[in-house]
Short mmCIF file of C-alpha atoms in Angstrom, two decimals:
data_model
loop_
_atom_site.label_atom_id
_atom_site.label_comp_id
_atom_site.label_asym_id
_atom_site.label_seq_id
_atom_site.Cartn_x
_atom_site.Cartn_y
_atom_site.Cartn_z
CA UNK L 10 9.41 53.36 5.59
CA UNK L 11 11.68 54.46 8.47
CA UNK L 12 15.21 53.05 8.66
CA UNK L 13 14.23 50.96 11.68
CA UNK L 14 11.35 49.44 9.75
CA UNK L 15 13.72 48.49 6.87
CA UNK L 16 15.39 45.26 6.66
CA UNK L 17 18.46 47.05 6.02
CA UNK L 18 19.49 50.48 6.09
CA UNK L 19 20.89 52.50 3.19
CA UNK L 20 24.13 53.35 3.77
CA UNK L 21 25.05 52.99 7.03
CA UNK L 22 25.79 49.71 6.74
CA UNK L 23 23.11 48.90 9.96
CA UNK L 24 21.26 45.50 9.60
CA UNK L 25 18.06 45.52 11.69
CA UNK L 26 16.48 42.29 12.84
CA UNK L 27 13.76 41.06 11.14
CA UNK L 28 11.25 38.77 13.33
CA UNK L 29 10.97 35.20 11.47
CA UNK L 30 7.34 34.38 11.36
CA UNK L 31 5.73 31.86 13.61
CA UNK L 32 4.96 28.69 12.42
CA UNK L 33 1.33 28.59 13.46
CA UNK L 34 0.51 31.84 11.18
CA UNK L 35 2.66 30.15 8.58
CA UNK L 36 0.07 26.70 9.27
CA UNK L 37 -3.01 29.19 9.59
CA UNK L 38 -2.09 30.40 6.28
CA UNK L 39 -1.15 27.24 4.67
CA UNK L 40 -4.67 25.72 5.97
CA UNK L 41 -6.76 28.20 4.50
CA UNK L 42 -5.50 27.79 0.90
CA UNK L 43 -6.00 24.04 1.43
CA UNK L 44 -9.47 24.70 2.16
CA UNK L 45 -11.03 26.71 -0.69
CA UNK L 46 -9.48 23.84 -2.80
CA UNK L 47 -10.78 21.10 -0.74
CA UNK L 48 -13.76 19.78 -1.38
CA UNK L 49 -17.37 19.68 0.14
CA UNK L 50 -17.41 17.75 3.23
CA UNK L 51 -20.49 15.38 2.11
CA UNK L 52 -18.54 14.58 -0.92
CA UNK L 53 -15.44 13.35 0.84
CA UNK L 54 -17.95 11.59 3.55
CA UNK L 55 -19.95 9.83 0.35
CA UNK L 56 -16.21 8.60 -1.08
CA UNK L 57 -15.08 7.30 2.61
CA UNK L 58 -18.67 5.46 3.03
CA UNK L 59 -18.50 3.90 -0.27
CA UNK L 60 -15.00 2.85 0.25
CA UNK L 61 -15.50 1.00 3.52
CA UNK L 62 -18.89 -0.37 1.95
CA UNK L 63 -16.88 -2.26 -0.69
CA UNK L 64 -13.80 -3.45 1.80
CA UNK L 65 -16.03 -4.45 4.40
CA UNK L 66 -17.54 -6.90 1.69
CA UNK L 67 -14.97 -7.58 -0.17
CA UNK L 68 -12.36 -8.38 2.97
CA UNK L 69 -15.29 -9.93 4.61
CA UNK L 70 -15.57 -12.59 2.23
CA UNK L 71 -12.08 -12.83 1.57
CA UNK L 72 -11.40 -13.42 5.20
CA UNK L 73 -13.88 -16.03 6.16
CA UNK L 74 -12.95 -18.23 2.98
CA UNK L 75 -9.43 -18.13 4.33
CA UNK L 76 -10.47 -18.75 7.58
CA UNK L 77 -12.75 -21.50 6.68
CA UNK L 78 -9.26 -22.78 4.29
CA UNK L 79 -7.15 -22.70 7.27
CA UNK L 80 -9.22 -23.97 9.74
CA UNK L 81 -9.08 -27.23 8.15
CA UNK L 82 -5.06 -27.26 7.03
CA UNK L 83 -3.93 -25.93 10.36
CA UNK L 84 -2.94 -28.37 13.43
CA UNK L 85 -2.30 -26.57 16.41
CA UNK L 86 0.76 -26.96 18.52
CA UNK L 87 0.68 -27.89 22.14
CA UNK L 88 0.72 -24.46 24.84
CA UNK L 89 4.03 -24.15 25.48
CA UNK L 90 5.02 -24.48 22.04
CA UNK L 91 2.54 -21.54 20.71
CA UNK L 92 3.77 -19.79 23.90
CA UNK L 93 7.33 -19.21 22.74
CA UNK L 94 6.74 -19.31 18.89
CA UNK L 95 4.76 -16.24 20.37
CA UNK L 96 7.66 -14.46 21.68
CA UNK L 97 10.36 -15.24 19.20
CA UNK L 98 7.58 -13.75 16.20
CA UNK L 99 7.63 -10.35 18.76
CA UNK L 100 10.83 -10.37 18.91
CA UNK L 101 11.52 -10.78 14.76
CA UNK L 102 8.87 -8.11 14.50
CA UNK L 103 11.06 -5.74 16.71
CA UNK L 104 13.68 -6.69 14.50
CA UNK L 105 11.47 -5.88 11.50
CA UNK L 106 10.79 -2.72 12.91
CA UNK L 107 14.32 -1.84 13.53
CA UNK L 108 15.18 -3.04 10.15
CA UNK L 109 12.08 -0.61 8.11
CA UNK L 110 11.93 2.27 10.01
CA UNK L 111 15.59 4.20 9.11
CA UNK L 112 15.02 3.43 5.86
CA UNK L 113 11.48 5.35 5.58
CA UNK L 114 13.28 8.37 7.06
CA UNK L 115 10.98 8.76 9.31
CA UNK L 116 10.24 12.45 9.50
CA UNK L 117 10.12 13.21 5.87
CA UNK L 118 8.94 16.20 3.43
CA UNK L 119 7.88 16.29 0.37
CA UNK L 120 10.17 18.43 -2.29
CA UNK L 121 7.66 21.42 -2.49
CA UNK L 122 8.03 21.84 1.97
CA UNK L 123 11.76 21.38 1.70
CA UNK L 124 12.31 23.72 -1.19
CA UNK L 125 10.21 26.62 0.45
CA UNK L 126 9.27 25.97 3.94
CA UNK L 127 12.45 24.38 4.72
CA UNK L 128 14.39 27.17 3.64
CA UNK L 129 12.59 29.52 5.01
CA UNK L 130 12.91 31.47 8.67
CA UNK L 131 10.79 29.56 10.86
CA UNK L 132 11.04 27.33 13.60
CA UNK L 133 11.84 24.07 12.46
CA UNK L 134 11.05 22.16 15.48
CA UNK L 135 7.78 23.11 14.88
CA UNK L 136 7.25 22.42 11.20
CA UNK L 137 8.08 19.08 11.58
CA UNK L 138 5.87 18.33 15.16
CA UNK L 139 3.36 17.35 13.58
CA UNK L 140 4.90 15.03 11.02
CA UNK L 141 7.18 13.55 14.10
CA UNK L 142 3.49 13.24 16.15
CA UNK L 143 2.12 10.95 12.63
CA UNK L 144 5.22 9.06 12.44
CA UNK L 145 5.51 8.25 16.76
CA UNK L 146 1.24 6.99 16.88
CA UNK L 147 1.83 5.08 13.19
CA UNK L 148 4.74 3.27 15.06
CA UNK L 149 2.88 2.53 17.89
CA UNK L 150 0.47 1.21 15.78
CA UNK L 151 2.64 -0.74 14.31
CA UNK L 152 4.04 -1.95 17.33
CA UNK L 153 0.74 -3.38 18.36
CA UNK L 154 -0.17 -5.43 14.85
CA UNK L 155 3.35 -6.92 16.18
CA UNK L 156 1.88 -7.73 19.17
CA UNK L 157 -2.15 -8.73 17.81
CA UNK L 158 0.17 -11.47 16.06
CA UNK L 159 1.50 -12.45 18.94
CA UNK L 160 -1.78 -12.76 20.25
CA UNK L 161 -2.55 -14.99 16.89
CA UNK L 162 0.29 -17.37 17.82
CA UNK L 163 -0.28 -17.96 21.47
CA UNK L 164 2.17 -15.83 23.68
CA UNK L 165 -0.59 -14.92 26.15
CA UNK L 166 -4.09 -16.54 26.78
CA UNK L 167 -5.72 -14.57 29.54
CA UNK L 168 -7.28 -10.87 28.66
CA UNK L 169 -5.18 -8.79 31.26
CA UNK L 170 -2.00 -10.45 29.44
CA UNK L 171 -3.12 -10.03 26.56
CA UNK L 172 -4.03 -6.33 26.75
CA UNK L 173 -0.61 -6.04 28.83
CA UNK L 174 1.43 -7.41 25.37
CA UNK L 175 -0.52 -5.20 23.12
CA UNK L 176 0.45 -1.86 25.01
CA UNK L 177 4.31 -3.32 25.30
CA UNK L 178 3.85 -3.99 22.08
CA UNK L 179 2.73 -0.38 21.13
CA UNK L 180 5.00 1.46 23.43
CA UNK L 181 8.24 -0.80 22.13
CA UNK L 182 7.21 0.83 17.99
CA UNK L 183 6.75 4.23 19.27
CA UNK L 184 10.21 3.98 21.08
CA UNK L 185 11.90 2.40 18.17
CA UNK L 186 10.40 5.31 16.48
CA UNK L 187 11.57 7.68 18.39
CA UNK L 188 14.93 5.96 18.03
CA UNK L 189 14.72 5.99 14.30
CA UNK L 190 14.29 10.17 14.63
CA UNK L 191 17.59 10.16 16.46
CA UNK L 192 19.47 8.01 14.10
CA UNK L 193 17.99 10.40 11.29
CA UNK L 194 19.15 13.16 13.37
CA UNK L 195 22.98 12.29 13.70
CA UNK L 196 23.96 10.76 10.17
CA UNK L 197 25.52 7.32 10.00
CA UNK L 198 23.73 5.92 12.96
CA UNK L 199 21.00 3.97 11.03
CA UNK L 200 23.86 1.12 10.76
CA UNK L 201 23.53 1.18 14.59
CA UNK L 202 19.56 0.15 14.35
CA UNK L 203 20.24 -1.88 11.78
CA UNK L 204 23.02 -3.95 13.08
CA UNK L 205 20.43 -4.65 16.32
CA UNK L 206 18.10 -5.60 14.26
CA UNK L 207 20.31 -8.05 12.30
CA UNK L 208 21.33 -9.11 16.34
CA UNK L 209 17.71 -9.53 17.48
CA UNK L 210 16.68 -11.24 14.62
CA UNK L 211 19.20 -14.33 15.23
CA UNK L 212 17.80 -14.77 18.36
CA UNK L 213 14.35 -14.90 17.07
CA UNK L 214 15.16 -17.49 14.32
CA UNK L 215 17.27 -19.67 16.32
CA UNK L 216 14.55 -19.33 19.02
CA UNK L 217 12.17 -20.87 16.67
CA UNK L 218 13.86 -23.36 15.24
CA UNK L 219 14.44 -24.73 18.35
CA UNK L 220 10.73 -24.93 19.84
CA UNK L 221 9.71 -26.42 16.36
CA UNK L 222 12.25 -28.99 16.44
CA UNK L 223 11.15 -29.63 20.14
CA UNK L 224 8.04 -29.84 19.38
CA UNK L 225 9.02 -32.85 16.26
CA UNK L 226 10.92 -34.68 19.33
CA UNK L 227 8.23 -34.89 21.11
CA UNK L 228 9.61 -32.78 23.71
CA UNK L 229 7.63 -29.34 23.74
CA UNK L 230 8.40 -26.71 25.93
CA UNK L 231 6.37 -25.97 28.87
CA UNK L 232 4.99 -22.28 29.09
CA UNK L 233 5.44 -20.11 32.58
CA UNK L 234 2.96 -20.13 35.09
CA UNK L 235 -0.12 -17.66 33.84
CA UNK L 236 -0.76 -15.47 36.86
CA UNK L 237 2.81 -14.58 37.14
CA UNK L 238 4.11 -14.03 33.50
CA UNK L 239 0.82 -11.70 33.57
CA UNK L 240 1.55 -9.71 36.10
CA UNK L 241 5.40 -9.56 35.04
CA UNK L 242 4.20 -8.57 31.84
CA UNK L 243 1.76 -5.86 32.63
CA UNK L 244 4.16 -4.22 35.23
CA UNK L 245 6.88 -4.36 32.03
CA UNK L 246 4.30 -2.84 29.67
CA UNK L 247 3.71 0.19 31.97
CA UNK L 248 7.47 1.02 32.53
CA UNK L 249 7.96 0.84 28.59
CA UNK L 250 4.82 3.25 28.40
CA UNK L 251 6.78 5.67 30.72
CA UNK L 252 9.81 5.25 28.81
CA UNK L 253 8.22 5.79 25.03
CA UNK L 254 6.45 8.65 26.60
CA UNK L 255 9.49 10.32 28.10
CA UNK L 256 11.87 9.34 24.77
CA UNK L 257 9.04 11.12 22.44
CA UNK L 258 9.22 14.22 24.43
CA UNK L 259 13.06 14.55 24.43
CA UNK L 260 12.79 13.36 20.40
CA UNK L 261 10.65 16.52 19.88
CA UNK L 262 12.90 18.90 21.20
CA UNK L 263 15.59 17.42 18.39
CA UNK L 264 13.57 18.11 15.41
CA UNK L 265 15.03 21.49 14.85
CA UNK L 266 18.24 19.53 14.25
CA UNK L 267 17.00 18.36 10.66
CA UNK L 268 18.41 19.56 7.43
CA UNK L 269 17.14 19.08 4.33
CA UNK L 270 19.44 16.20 3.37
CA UNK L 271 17.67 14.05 6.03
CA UNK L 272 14.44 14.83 5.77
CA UNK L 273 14.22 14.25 2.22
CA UNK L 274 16.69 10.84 1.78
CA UNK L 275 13.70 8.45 1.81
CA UNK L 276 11.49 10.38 -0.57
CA UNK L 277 12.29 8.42 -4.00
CA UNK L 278 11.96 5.19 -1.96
CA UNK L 279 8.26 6.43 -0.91
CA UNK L 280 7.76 7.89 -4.48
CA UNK L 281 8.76 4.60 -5.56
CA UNK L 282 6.37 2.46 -3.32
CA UNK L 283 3.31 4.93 -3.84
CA UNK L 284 4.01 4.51 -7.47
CA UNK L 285 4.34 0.67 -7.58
CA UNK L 286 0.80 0.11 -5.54
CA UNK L 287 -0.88 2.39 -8.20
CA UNK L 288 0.82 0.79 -11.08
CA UNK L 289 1.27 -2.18 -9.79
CA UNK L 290 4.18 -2.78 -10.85
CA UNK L 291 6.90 -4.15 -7.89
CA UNK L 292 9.78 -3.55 -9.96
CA UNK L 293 9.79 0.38 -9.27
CA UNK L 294 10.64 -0.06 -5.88
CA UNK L 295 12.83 -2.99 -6.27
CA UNK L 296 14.87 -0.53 -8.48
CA UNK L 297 15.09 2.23 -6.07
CA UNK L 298 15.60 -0.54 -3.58
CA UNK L 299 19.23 -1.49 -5.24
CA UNK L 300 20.45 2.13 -6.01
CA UNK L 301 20.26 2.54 -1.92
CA UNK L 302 22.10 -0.30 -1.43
CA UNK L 303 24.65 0.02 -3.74
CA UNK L 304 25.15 3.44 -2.31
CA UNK L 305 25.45 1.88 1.02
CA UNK L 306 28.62 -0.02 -0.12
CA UNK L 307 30.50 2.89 -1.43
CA UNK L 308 33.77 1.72 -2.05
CA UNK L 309 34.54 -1.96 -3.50
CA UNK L 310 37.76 -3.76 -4.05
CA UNK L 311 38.51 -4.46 -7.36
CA UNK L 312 40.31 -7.31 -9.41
CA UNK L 313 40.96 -8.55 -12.29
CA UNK L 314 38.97 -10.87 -13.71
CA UNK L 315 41.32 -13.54 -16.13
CA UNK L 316 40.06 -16.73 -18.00
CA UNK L 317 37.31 -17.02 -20.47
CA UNK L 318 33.62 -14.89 -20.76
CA UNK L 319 31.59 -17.92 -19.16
CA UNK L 320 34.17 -18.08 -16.02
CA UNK L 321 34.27 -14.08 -16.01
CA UNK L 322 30.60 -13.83 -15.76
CA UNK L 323 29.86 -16.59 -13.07
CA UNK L 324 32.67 -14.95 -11.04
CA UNK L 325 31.32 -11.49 -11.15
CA UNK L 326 27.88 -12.86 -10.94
CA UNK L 327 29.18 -14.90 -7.57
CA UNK L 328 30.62 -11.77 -6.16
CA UNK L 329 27.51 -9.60 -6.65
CA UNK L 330 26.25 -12.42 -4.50
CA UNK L 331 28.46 -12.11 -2.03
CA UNK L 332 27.60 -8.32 -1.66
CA UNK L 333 24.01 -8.70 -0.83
CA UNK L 334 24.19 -9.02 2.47
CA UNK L 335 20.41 -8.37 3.17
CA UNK L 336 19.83 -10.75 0.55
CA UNK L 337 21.37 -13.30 2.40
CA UNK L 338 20.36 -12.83 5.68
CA UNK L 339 16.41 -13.12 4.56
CA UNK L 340 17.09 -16.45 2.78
CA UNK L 341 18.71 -17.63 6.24
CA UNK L 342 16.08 -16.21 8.19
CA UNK L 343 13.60 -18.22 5.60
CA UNK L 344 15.14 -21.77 6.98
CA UNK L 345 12.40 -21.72 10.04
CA UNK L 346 9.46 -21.26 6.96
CA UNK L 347 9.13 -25.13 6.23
CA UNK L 348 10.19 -26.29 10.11
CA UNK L 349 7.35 -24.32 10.97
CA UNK L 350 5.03 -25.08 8.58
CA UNK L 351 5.39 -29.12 9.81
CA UNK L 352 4.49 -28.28 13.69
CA UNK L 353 1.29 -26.02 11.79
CA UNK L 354 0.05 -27.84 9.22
CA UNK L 355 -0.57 -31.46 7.55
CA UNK L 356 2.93 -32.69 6.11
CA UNK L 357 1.51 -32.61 2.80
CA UNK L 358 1.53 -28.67 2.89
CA UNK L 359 4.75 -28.93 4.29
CA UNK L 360 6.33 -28.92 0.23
CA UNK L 361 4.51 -25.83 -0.39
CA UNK L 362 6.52 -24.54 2.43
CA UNK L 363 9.82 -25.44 1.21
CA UNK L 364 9.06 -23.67 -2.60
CA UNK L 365 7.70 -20.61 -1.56
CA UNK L 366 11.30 -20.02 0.83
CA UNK L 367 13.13 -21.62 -2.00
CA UNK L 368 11.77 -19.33 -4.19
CA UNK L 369 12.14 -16.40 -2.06
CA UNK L 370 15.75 -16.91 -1.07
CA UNK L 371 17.05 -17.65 -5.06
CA UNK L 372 15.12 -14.45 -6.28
CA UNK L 373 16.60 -12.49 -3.55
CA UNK L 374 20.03 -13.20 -4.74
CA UNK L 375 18.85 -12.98 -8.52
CA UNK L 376 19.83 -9.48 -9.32
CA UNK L 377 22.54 -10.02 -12.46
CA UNK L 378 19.60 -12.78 -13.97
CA UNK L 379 17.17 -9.64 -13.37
CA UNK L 380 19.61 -7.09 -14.84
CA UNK L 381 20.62 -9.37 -17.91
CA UNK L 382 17.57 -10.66 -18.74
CA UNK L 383 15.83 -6.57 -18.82
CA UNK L 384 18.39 -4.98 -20.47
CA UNK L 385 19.07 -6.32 -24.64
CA UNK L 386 22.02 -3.05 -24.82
CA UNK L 387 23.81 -5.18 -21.30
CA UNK L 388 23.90 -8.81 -23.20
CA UNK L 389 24.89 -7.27 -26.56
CA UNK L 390 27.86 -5.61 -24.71
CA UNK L 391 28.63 -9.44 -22.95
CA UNK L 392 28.14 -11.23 -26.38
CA UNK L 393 26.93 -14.73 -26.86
CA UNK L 394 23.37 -15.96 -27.28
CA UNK L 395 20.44 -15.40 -25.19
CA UNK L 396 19.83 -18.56 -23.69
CA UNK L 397 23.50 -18.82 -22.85
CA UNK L 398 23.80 -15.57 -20.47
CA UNK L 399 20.66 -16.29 -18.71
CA UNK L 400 21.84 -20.17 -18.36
CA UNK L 401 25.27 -18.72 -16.82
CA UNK L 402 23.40 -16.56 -14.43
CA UNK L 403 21.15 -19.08 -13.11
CA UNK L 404 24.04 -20.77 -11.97
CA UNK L 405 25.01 -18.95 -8.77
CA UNK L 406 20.94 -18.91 -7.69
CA UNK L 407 20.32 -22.45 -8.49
CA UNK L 408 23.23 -23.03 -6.19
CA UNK L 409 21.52 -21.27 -3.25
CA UNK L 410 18.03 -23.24 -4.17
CA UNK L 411 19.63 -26.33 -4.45
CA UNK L 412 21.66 -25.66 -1.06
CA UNK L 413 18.77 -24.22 0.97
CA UNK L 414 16.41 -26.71 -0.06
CA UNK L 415 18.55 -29.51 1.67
CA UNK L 416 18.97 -27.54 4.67
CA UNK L 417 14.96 -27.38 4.70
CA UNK L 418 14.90 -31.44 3.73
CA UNK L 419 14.25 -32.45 7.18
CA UNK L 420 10.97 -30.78 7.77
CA UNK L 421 9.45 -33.04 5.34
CA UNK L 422 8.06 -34.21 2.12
CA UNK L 423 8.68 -37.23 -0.32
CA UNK L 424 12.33 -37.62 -2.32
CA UNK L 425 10.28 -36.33 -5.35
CA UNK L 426 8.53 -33.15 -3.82
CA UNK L 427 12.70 -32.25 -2.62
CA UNK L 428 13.65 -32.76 -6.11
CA UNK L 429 11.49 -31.02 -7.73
CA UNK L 430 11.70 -27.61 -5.13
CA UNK L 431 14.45 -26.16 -6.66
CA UNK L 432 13.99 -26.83 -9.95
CA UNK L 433 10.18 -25.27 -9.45
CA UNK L 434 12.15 -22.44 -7.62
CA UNK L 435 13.82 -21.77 -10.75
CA UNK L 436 11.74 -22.10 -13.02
CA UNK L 437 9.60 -19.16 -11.07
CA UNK L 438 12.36 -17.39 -10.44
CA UNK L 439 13.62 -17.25 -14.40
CA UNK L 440 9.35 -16.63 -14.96
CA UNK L 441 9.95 -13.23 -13.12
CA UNK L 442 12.97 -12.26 -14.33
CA UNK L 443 11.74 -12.87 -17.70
CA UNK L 444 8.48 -10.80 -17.85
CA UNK L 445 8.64 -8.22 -20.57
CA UNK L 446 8.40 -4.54 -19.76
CA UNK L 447 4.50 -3.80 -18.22
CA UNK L 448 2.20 -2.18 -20.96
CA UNK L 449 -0.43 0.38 -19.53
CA UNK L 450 -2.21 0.05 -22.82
CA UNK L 451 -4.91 -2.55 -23.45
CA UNK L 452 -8.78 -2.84 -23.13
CA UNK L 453 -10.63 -2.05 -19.84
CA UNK L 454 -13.45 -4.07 -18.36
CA UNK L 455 -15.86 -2.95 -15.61
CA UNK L 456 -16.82 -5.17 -13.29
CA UNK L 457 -20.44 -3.21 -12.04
CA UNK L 458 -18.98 -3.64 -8.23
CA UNK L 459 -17.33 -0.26 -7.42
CA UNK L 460 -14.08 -1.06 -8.62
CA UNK L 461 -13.95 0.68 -11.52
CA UNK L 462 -12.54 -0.32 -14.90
CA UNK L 463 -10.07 -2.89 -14.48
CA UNK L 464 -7.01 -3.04 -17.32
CA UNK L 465 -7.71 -6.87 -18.41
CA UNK L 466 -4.40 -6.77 -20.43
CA UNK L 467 -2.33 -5.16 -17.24
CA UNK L 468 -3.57 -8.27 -14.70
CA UNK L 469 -2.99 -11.20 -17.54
CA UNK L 470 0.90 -9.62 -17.38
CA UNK L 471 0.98 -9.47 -13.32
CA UNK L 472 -0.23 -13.47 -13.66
CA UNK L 473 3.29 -14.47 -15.15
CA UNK L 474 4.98 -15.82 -12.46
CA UNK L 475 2.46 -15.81 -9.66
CA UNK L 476 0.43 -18.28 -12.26
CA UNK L 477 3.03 -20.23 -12.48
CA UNK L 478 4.01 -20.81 -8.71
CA UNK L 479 0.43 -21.34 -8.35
CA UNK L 480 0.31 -24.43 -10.58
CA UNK L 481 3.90 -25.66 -9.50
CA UNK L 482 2.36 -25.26 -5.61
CA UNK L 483 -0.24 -27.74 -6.96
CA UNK L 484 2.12 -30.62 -8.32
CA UNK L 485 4.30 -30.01 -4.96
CA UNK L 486 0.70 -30.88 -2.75
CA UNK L 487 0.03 -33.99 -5.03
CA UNK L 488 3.95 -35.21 -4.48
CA UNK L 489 4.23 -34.11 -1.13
#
């Protein structure tokens, strides 16, 4: 080896330049040890056929008995009315968007490509092009099941205006993407996207609790004329095409701006999703869920808590309540459920309505019942009986139920069905919270369809709660 081939020299003290590799031999490379692990090609062809054989059933059926279920229970509104509840559901779904996307990373790694590729000398930028190119179509994608539901609810009626939503649609989640990689570029401006989406989505929910309560007046709103929203609306979806295109090129060129820190922050939050579909178990990501959050807070003011352990508890209970901000604003956003359910369906479904928000907007605000009521060290340490910490805990969400429920008392249903909401609530609520830890043991039964074995003992314990909101449903339909 000649000093000029050596990386350094020996005593000189002369450092020569050593070229860092290019990515695409570093892919090449990569590709071909994939492949003589990978296997055959009619294998993974027989797996993907049977697969779609047994969803295409399977959802097949599934759909047409709901759609055969719903055609009878839903009453559609007039035009106008489906018109706007149209464009106030795209506009919560940009807000959805907004809200998801920061906090999936986007661009992420896994640990073994941050650990090694990461760290070593290749171009960045181009490492991560291909994951930014996945993560750009999937929010396009994304952006046009926004817009199919749209479609669903009645914000366009003719096919140019409907194709002309769908590509706004897709070219609004690819920007939004796009807008995601920048906040993920330049640390702390995910609060940015997330504070528009907590602005867009008032908009949206005031927007359709208005049109529903037009439409109970009597009143309904008359939709724009159709020849000239179309072509307003086609003209708007190819400038945003323009734009998306132009903001993904000008994202790409920003990629070699990620560290490590930010392209592995959402991993234990996908971990913990992958991990709670296969064991089907929610509360894996609803832990990982809370750790982010409390993070997010930081610092907290504290004070002294004085009087005795009952008042102590409600009062720290009531002000981990008051810290859950997206807790809140998804029980206020859940205020339009029941309004909309009465312009949609009969008024005896209308009670359903109510319970599944009222349920939705007490759990989400049920984290110290959760924590108490899974951990025996945390209510030896607070002393007193069982029954009596998870009474004093159910306190602060039975207030919320009880509140939320007479916000939601005009849409409908009998003085009994209102009554009995949040106690039902509740009572699901304190089912969940309840459950005992999941047990992966127990005897396995196969079904002959494709399925495989299915763990008998696992889906008896994921029927506590849902079984019981199913029943509870029922008495609500009878007292509606």
């Amino acid at each position: 080896m000649t000093p000029a081939d050596a990386p350094w020299s020996g005593g000189g003290g002369i450092v020569a330049a050593v070229a860092a590799p290019r990515w695409r031999d570093v892919r090449a490379r990569l590709r071909g040890v994939r492949r003589a692990k990978r296997p055959s090609w009619t294998t993974v062809a027989g797996n993907v056929y049977q697969t779609l054989l047994y969803i295409a059933v399977i959802g097949g059926l599934f759909v047409e008995v709901l759609r055969n279920a719903l055609g009878e229970l839903l009453v559609p509104p007039s035009t106008g009315t489906q018109y706007w509840l149209g464009a106030a559901t795209a506009l919560l779904g940009v807000a959805l968007l907004l809200r998801v996307l920061p906090a999936l990373g986007p661009v992420t790694v896994g640990p073994a490509a941050a650990t090694w590729l990461m760290a070593a000398p290749i171009d960045r930028g181009s490492f991560l092009a291909s994951r930014y190119r996945i993560v750009v179509v999937a929010g396009a994608l994304a952006g046009c099941l926004v817009g199919g539901a749209a479609l669903l609810v009645g914000l366009s009626a003719d096919l140019r205006g409907a194709i002309g939503l769908v590509v706004l649609a897709g070219a609004a989640g690819a920007f939004l993407t796009v807008l995601a990689v920048w906040a993920q570029v330049r640390r702390g401006r995910e609060r940015v996207l997330v504070r528009t989406a907590g602005a867009l989505t008032v908009p949206a929910v005031v927007g359709i609790a208005v049109v529903v309560l037009l439409e109970r007046s009597g009143d309904a709103p008359a939709a724009p004329a159709g020849g000239a929203a179309t072509e307003v609306l086609v003209g708007v979806a190819a400038v945003a095409v323009l734009v998306a295109i132009v903001a993904a090129v000008l994202g790409r060129t920003r990629l070699r701006r990620l560290d490590r820190t930010a392209v592995t922050a959402a991993g234990p939050l996908l971990a913990a999703l992958t991990l709670s579909v296969g064991f089907m178990d929610g509360s894996i990501t609803t832990g990982v869920s809370r750790e982010r959050r409390l993070r997010a807070i930081g610092t907290v003011r504290s004070r002294r808590i004085t009087g005795s352990r009952v008042r102590g508890l409600l009062l720290a209970d009531t002000r981990r309540m008051m810290r859950a901000r997206s807790a809140w604003a998804t029980a206020i956003a859940l205020l339009v459920l029941p309004y909309l359910a009465s312009v949609a369906v009969p008024p005896r479904v209308v009670p359903i309505a109510q319970l599944l928000g009222a349920t939705l907007a007490a759990g989400g605000l049920a984290d110290g019942l959760r924590a108490v009521a899974g951990s025996r060290g945390l209510r030896r340490n607070l002393g007193g009986t069982n029954p009596e910490l998870l009474a004093v805990h159910c306190v602060g969400p039975a207030v919320v139920a009880v509140v939320w429920t007479l916000l939601v008392a005009p849409a409908g249903g009998s003085v009994l069905s209102l009554v009995l909401v949040p106690v039902s609530a509740m009572a699901v609520v304190l089912r969940f919270a309840t459950r005992p830890p999941r047990s992966f043991g127990g005897s396995m039964v196969d079904t002959g369809v494709g399925l495989g074995p299915l763990p008998v003992g696992m889906l008896i314990e994921l029927s506590r709660g849902p079984l019981l909101f199913v029943v509870l449903a029922g008495i609500q339909l009878f007292t509606g």
